[in-house]
Each structure stands twice: as structure tokens, then as C-alpha cells.
Coordinates of N, CA, C and O in Angstrom, one line a residue:
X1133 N -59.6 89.0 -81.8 CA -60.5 89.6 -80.8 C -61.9 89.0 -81.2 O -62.3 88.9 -82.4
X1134 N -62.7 88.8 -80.2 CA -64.1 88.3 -80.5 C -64.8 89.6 -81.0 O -64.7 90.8 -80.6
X1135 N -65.9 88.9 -82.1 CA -66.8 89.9 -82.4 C -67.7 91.0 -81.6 O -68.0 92.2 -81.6
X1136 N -67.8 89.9 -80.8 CA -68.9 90.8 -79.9 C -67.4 91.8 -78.9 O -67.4 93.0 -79.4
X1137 N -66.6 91.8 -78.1 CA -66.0 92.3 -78.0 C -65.7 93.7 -78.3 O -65.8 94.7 -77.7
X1138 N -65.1 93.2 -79.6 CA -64.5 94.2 -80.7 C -66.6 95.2 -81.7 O -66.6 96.1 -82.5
X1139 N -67.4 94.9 -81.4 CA -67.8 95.4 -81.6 C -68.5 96.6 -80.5 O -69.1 97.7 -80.6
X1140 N -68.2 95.7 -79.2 CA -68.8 96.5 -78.1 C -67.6 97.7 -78.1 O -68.0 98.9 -78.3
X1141 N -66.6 97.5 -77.9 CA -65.8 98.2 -77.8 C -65.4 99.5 -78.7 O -65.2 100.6 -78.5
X1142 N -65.5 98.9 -79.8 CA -65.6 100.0 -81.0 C -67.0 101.0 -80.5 O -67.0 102.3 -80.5
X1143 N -68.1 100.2 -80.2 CA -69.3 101.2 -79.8 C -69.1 102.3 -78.8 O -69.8 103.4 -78.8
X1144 N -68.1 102.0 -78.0 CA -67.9 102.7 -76.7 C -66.9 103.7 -77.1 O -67.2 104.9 -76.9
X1145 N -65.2 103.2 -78.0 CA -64.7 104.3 -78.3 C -65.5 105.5 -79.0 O -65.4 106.7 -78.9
X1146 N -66.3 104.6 -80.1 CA -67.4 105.7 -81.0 C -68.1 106.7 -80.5 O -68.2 107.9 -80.8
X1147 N -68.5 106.0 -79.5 CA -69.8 107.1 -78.9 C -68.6 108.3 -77.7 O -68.6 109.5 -77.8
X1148 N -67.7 107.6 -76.9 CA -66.4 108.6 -76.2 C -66.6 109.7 -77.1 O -67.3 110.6 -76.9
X1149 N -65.7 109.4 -78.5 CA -65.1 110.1 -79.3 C -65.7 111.2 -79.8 O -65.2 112.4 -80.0
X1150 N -67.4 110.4 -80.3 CA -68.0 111.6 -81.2 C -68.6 112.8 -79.6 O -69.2 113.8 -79.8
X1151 N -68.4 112.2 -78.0 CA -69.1 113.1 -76.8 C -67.6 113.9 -77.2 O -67.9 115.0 -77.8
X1152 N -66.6 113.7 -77.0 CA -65.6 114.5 -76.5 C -65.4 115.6 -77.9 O -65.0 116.8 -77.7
X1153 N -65.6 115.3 -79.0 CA -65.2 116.5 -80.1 C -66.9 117.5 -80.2 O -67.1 118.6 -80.7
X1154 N -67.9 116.4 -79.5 CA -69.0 117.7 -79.5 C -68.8 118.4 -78.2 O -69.2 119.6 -78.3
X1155 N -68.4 117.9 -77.1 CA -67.6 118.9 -75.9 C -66.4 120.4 -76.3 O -66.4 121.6 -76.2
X1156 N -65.7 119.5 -76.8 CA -64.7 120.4 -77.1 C -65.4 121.5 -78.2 O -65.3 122.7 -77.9
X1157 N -66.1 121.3 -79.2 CA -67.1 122.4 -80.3 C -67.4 123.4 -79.3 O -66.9 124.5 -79.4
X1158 N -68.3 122.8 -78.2 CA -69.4 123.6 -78.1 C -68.2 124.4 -77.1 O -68.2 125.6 -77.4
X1159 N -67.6 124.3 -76.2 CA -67.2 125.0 -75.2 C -65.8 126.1 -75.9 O -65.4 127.1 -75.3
X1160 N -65.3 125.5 -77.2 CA -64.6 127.1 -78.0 C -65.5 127.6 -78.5 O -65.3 128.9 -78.5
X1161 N -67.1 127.2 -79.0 CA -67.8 127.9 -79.7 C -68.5 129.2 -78.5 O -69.0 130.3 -78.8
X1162 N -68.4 128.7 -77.3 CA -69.0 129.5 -76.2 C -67.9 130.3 -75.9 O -68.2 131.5 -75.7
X1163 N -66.5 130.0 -75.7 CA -65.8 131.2 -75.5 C -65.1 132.3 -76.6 O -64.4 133.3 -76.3
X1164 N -65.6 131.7 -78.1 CA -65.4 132.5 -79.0 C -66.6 133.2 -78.7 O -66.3 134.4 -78.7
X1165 N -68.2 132.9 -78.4 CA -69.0 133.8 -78.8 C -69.0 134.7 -77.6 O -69.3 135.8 -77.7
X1166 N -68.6 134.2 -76.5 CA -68.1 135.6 -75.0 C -67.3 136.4 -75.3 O -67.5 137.6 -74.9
X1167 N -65.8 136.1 -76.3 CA -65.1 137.0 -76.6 C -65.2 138.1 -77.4 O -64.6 139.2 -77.4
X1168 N -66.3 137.5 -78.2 CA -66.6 138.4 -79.7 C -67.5 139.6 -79.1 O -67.2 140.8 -79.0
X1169 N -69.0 139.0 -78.6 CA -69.7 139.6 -77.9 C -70.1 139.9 -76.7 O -71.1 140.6 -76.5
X1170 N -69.4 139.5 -75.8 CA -68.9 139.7 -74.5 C -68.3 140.9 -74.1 O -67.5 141.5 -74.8
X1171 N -68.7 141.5 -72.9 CA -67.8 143.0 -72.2 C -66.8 142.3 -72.0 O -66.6 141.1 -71.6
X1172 N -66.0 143.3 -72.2 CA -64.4 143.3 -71.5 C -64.6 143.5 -70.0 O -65.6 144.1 -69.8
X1173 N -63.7 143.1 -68.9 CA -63.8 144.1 -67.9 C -62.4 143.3 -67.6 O -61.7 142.8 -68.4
X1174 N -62.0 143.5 -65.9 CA -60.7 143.3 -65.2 C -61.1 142.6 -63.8 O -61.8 143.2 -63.0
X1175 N -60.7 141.5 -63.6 CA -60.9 140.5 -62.6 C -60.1 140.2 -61.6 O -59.1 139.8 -62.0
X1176 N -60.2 140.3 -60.3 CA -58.8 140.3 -59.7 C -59.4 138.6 -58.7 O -60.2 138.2 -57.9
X1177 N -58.1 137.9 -59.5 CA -58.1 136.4 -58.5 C -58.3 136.1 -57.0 O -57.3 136.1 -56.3
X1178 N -59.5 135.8 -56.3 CA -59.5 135.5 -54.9 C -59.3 134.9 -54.4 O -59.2 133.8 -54.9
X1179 N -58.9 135.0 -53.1 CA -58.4 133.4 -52.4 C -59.7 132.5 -52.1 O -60.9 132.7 -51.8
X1180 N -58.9 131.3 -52.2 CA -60.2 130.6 -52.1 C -60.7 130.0 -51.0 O -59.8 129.2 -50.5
X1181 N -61.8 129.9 -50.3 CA -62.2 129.9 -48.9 C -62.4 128.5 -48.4 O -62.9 128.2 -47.3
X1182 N -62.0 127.5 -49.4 CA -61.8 126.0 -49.0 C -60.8 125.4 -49.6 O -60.1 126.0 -50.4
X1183 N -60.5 123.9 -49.1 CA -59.3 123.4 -49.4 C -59.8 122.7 -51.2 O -59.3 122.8 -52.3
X1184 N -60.3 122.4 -51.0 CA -61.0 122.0 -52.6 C -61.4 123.0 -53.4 O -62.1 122.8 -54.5
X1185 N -61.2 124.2 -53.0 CA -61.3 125.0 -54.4 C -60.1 125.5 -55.1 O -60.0 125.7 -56.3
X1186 N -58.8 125.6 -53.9 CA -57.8 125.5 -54.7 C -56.7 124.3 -55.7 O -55.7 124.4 -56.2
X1187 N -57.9 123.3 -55.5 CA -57.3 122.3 -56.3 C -58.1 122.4 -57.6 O -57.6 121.9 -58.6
X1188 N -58.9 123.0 -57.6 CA -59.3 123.7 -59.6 C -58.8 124.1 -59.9 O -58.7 125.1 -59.2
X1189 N -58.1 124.1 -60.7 CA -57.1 125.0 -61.9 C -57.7 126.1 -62.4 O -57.0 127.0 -62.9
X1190 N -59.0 126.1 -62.3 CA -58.8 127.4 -62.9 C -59.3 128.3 -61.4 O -59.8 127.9 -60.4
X1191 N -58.9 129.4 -61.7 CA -58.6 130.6 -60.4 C -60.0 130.8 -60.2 O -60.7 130.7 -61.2
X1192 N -60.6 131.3 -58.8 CA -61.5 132.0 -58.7 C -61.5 133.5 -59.1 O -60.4 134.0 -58.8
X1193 N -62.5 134.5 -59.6 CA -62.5 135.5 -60.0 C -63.6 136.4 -59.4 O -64.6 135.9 -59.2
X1194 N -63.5 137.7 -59.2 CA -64.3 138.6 -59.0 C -64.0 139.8 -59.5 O -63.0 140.4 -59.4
X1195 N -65.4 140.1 -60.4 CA -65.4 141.7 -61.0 C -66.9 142.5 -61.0 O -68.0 141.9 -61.1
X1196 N -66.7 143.7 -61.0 CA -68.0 144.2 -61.1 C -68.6 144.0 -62.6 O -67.9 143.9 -63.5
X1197 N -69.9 144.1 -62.7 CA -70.3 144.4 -64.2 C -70.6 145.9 -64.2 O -70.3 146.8 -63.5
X1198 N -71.7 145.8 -65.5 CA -71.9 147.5 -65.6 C -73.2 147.6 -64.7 O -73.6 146.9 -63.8
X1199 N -73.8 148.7 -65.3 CA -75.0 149.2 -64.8 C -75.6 147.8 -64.6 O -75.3 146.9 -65.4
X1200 N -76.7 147.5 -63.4 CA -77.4 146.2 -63.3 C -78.8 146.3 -63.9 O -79.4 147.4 -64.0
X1201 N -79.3 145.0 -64.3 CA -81.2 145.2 -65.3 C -81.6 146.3 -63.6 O -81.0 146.5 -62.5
X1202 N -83.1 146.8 -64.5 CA -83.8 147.7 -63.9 C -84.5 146.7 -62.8 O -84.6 145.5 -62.8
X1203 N -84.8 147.4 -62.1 CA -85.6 147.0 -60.9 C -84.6 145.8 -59.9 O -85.0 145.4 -58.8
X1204 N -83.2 145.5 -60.3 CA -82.4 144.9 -59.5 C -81.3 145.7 -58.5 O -80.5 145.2 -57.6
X1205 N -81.4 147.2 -58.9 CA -80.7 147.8 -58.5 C -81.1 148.4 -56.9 O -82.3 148.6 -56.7
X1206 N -80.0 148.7 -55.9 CA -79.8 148.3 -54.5 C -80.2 147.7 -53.7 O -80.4 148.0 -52.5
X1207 N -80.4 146.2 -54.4 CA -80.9 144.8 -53.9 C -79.4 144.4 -53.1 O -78.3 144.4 -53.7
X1208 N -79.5 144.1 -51.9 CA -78.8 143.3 -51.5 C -79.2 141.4 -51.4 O -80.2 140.7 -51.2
X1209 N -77.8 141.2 -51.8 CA -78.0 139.4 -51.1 C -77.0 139.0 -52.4 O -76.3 139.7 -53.1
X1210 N -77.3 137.4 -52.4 CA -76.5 136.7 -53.6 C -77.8 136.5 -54.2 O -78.9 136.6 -53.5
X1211 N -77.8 136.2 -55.4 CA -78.6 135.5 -56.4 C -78.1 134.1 -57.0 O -77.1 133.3 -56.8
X1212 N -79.0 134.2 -57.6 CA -77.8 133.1 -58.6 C -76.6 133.3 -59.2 O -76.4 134.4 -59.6
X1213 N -75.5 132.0 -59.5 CA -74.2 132.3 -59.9 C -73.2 133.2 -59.1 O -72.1 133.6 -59.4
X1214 N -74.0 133.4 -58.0 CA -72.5 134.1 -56.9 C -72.7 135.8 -57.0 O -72.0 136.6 -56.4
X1215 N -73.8 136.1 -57.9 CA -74.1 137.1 -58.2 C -75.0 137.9 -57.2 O -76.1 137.6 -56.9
X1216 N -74.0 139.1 -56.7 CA -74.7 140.3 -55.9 C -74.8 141.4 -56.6 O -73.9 141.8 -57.3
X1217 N -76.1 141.9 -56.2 CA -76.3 143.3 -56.4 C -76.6 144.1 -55.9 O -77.6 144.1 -55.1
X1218 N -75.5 145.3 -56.2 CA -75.0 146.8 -55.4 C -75.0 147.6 -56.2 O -74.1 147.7 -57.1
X1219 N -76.2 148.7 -56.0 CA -76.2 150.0 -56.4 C -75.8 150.3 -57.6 O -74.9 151.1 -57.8
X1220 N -76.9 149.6 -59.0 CA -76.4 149.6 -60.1 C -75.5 149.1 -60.6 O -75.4 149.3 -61.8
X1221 N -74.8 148.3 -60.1 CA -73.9 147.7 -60.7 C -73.7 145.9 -59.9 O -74.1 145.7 -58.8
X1222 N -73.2 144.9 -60.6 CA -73.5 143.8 -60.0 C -71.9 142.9 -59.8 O -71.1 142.7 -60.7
X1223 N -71.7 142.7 -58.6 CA -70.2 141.7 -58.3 C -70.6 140.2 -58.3 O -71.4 139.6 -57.5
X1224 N -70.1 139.8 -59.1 CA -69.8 138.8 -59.7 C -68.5 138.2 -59.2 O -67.4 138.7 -59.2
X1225 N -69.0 136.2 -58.7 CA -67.7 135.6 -58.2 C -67.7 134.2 -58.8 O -68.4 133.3 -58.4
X1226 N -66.9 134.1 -60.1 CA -67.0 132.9 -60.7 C -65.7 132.5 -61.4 O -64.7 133.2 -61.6
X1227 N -66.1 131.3 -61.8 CA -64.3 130.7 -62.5 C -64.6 130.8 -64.2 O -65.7 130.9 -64.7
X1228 N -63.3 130.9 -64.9 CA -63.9 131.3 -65.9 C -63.7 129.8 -67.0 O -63.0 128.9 -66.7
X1229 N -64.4 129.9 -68.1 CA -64.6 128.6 -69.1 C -63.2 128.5 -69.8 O -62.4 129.4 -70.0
X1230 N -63.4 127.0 -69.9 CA -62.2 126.8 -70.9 C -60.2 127.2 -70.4 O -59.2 127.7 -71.0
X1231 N -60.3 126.6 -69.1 CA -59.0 126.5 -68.4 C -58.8 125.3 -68.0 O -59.3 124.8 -67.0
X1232 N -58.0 124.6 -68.8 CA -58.4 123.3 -68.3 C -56.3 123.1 -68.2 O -55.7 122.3 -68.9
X1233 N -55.7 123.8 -67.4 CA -54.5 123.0 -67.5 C -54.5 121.8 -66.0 O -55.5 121.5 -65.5
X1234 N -53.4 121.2 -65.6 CA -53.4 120.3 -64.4 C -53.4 121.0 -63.3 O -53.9 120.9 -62.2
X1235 N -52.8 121.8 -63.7 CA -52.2 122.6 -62.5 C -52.5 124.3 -63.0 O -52.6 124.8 -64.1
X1236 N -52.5 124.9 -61.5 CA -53.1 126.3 -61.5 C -51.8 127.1 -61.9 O -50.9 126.8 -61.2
X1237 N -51.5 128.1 -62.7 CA -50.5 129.0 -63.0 C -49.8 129.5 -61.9 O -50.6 129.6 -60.9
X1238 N -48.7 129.9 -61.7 CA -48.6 130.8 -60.8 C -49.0 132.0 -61.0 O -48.7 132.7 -60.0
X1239 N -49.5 132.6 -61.9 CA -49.1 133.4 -62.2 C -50.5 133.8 -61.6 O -50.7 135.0 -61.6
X1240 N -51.8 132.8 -61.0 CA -52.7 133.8 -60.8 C -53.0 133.4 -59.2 O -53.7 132.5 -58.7
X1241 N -52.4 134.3 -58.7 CA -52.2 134.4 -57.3 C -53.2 135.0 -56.5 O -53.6 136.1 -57.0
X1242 N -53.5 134.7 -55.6 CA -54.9 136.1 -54.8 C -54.3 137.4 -54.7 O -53.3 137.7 -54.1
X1243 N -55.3 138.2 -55.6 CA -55.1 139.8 -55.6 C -54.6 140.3 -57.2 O -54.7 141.5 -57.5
X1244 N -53.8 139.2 -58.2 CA -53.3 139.1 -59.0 C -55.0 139.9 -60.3 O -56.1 139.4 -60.3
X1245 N -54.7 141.2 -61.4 CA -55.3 141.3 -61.9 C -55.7 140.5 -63.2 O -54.6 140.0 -63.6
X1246 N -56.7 140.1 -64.3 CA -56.5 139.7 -65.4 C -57.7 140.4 -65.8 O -58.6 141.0 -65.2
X1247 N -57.2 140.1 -67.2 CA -58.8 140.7 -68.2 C -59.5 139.2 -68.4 O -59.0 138.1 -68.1
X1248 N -60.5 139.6 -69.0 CA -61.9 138.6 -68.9 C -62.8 139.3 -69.8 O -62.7 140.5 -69.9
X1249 N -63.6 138.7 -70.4 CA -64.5 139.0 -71.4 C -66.0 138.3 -70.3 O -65.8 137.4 -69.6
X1250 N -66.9 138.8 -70.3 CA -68.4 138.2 -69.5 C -69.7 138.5 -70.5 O -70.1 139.6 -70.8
X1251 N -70.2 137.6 -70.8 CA -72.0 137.3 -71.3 C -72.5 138.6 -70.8 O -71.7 138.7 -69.9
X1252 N -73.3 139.7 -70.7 CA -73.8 140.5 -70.1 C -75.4 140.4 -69.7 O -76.1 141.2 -69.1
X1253 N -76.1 139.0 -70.5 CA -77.0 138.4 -69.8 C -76.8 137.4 -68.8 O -77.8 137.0 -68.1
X1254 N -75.8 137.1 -68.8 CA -75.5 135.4 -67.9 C -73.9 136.0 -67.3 O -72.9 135.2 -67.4
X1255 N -73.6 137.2 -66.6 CA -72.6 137.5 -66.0 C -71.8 136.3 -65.2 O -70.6 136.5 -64.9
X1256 N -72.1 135.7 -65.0 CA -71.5 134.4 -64.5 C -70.8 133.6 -65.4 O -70.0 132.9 -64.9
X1257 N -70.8 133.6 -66.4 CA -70.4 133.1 -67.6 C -69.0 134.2 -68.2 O -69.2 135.2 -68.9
X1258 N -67.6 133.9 -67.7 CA -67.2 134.5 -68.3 C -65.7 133.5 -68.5 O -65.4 132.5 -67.9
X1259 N -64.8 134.3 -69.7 CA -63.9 133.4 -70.3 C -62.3 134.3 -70.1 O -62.5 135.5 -70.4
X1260 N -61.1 134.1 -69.8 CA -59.8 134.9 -70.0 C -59.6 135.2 -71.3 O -59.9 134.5 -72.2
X1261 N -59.1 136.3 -71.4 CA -58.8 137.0 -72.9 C -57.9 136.0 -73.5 O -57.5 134.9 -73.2
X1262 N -57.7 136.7 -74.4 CA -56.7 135.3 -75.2 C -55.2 135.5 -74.9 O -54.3 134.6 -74.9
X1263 N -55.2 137.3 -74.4 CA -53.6 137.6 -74.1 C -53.5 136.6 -72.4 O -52.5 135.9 -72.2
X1264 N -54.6 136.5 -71.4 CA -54.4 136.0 -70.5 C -54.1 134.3 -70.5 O -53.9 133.7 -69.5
X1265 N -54.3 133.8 -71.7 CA -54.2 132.1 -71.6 C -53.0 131.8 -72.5 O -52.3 130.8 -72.5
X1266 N -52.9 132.8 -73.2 CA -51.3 132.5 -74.0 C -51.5 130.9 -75.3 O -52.7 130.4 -75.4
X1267 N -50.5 130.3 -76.0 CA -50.4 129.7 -76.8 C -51.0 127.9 -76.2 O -51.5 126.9 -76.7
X1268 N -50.6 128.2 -75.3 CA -51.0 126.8 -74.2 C -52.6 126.5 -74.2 O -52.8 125.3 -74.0
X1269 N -53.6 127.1 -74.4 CA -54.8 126.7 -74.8 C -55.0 126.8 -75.6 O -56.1 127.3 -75.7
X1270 N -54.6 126.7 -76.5 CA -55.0 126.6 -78.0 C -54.1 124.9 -78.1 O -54.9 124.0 -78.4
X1271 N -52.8 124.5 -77.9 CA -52.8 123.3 -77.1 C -53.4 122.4 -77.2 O -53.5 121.5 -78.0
X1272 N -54.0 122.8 -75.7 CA -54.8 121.7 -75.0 C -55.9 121.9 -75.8 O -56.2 120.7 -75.7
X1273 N -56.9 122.5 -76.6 CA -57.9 122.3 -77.4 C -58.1 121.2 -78.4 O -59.0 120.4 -78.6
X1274 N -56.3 121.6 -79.1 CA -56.0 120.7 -80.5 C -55.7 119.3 -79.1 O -56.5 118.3 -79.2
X1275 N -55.2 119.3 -78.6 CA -54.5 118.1 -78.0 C -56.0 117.2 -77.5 O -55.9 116.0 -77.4
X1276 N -57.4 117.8 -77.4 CA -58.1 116.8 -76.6 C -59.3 116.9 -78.1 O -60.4 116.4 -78.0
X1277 N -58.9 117.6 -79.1 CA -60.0 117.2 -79.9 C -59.1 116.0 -81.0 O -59.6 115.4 -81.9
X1278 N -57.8 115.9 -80.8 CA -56.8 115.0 -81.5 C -57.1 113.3 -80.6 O -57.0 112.2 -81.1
X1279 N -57.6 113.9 -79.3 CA -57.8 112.5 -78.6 C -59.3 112.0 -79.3 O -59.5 110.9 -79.8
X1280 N -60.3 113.0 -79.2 CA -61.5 112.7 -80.0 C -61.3 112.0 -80.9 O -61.5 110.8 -81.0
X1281 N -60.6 112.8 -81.8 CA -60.8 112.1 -82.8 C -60.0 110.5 -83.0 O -60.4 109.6 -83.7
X1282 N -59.0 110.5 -82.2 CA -58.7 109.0 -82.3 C -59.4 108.5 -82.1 O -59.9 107.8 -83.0
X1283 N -59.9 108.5 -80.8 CA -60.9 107.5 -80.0 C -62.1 107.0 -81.4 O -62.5 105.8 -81.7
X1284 N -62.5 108.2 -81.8 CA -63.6 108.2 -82.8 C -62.9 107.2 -84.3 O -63.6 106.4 -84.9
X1285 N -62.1 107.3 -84.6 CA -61.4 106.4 -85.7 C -60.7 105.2 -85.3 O -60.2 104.6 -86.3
X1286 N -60.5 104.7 -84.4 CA -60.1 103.5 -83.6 C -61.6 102.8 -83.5 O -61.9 101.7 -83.8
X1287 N -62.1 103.7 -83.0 CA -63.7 102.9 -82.6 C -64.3 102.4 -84.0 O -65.1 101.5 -84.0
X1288 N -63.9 103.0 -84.9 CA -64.9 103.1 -86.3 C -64.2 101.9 -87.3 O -64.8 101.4 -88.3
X1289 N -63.0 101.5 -86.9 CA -61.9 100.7 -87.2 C -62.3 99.5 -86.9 O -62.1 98.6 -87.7
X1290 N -62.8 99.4 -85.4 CA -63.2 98.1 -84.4 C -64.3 97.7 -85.1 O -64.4 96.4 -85.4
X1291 N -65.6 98.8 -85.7 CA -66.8 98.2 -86.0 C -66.9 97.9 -87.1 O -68.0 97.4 -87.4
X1292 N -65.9 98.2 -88.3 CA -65.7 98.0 -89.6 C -65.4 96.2 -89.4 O -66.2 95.2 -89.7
X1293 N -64.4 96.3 -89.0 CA -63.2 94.8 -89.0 C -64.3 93.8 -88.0 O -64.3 92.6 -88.3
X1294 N -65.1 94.1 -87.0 CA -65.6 93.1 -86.9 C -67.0 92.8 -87.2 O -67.5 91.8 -86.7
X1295 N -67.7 93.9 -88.2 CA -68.7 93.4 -89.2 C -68.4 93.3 -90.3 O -69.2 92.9 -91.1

């Protein structure tokens, strides 16, 4: 392989490898820190009101939160993140982090309930409990920080051998 090649290339797996294992960090590190410190609540799956939303895998969700900050309370409309507020308390319609299978479960069907853990500053922000994702995301975690890391050692391999 030519140098320049082999070192462009090595550059490209490098830099892939080291985006995808700092992707993968930061988005367990955000749904570990939603789970830890995150409200619990109960979300029930919506249907989804276009043809391209049901091709995301992960389900749409809506749940109330708790009491809403002061001075937001019986505000009508949306705000930001899908977020309405009603009478103290705020409905919330969002998908949640860190579902990344191909395909959507059956198991979460419109009307179907799940638990959910939500940020209680950033209610839009919320993640499936761990009983709701089962052994299968933990998986796909190892399985795409295992891609990282190839990419990242293949690349580092390329720029060794051709300097």
C-alpha cells in the first residue's frame, strides 16, 4: 500500500474510532447519570403521527412529570422539547436515549406501558429503565465500542507501518 494512502487512511480510521468510543462514553455516561439521578415515572407508547416516525426504533413516549417550575403553571401551548404545560404538572412527548436496535420491539406497541427514568431539569431527556431494555443493550454498547475500538487500532496500525 502506498504511503500516503495508508497513512491517509489510518488518519480516517483514527479519528472514526477515537468519535465513536467518545459517542458511545458520553451517551452511557448520560443515561447512567438519568438513571441514578433521574425521577422514575411510567410512559405509555404513542402512535406515531407520520410515516417516518415509525421507522425509529426507538418508540415515541408520553408521560406527565411532577409539579411544574413556578410561574409555568396553567400555561397552555408546547414549549420546547414537545413539552406542555398543565396545571402544575408538565406532559412531556419524547423518544428516549440510547435505543439503538434495527428494528422497533414488539413489545412497544401504541398504548403499551414502560418505566423511564427523566432529567427533572431537561424533562425531555429521558432513558428506559434497565428492566425495560433487557441484556440486549448492554450488547449493542459493547458491540459498537468493540467497533471503536477496532477502527481505532487498525487505524493506529496503518500509521505506525507507514511511518
Amino acid at each position: 500500500m502506498d504511503t500516503t494512502t495508508a497513512t491517509a487512511g489510518g488518519a480516517v480510521l483514527v479519528l472514526f474510532g477515537g468519535a465513536l468510543l467518545l459517542w458511545c462514553a458520553a451517551e452511557a455516561r448520560v443515561r447512567r447519570r438519568v438513571r441514578r439521578r433521574g425521577r422514575p415515572a411510567v410512559a405509555t407508547v404513542v402512535a406515531e403521527s407520520d410515516a417516518h416516525g415509525e421507522l425509529d426504533s426507538a418508540p415515541l413516549l408520553s408521560f406527565a412529570t411532577g409539579p411544574a417550575a413556578v410561574g409555568s403553571a396553567g400555561t397552555y401551548g408546547a414549549g420546547a422539547h414537545g413539552v406542555l404545560a398543565v396545571d402544575a404538572c408538565e406532559l412531556v412527548l419524547t423518544r428516549p436515549r440510547g435505543h439503538t436496535p434495527l428494528r422497533r420491539p414488539p413489545r412497544f406497541v401504541p398504548g403499551t406501558s414502560v418505566r423511564i427514568a427523566y432529567d427533572p431539569r431537561r424533562p425531555g431527556l429521558a432513558v428506559l429503565a434497565p428492566e425495560e431494555t433487557g441484556p440486549r443493550a448492554l450488547v449493542a454498547d459493547l458491540l459498537w465500542t468493540a467497533l471503536g475500538l477496532g477502527c481505532l487500532a487498525a487505524g493506529a496500525i496503518l500509521l505506525v507501518t507507514a511511518g
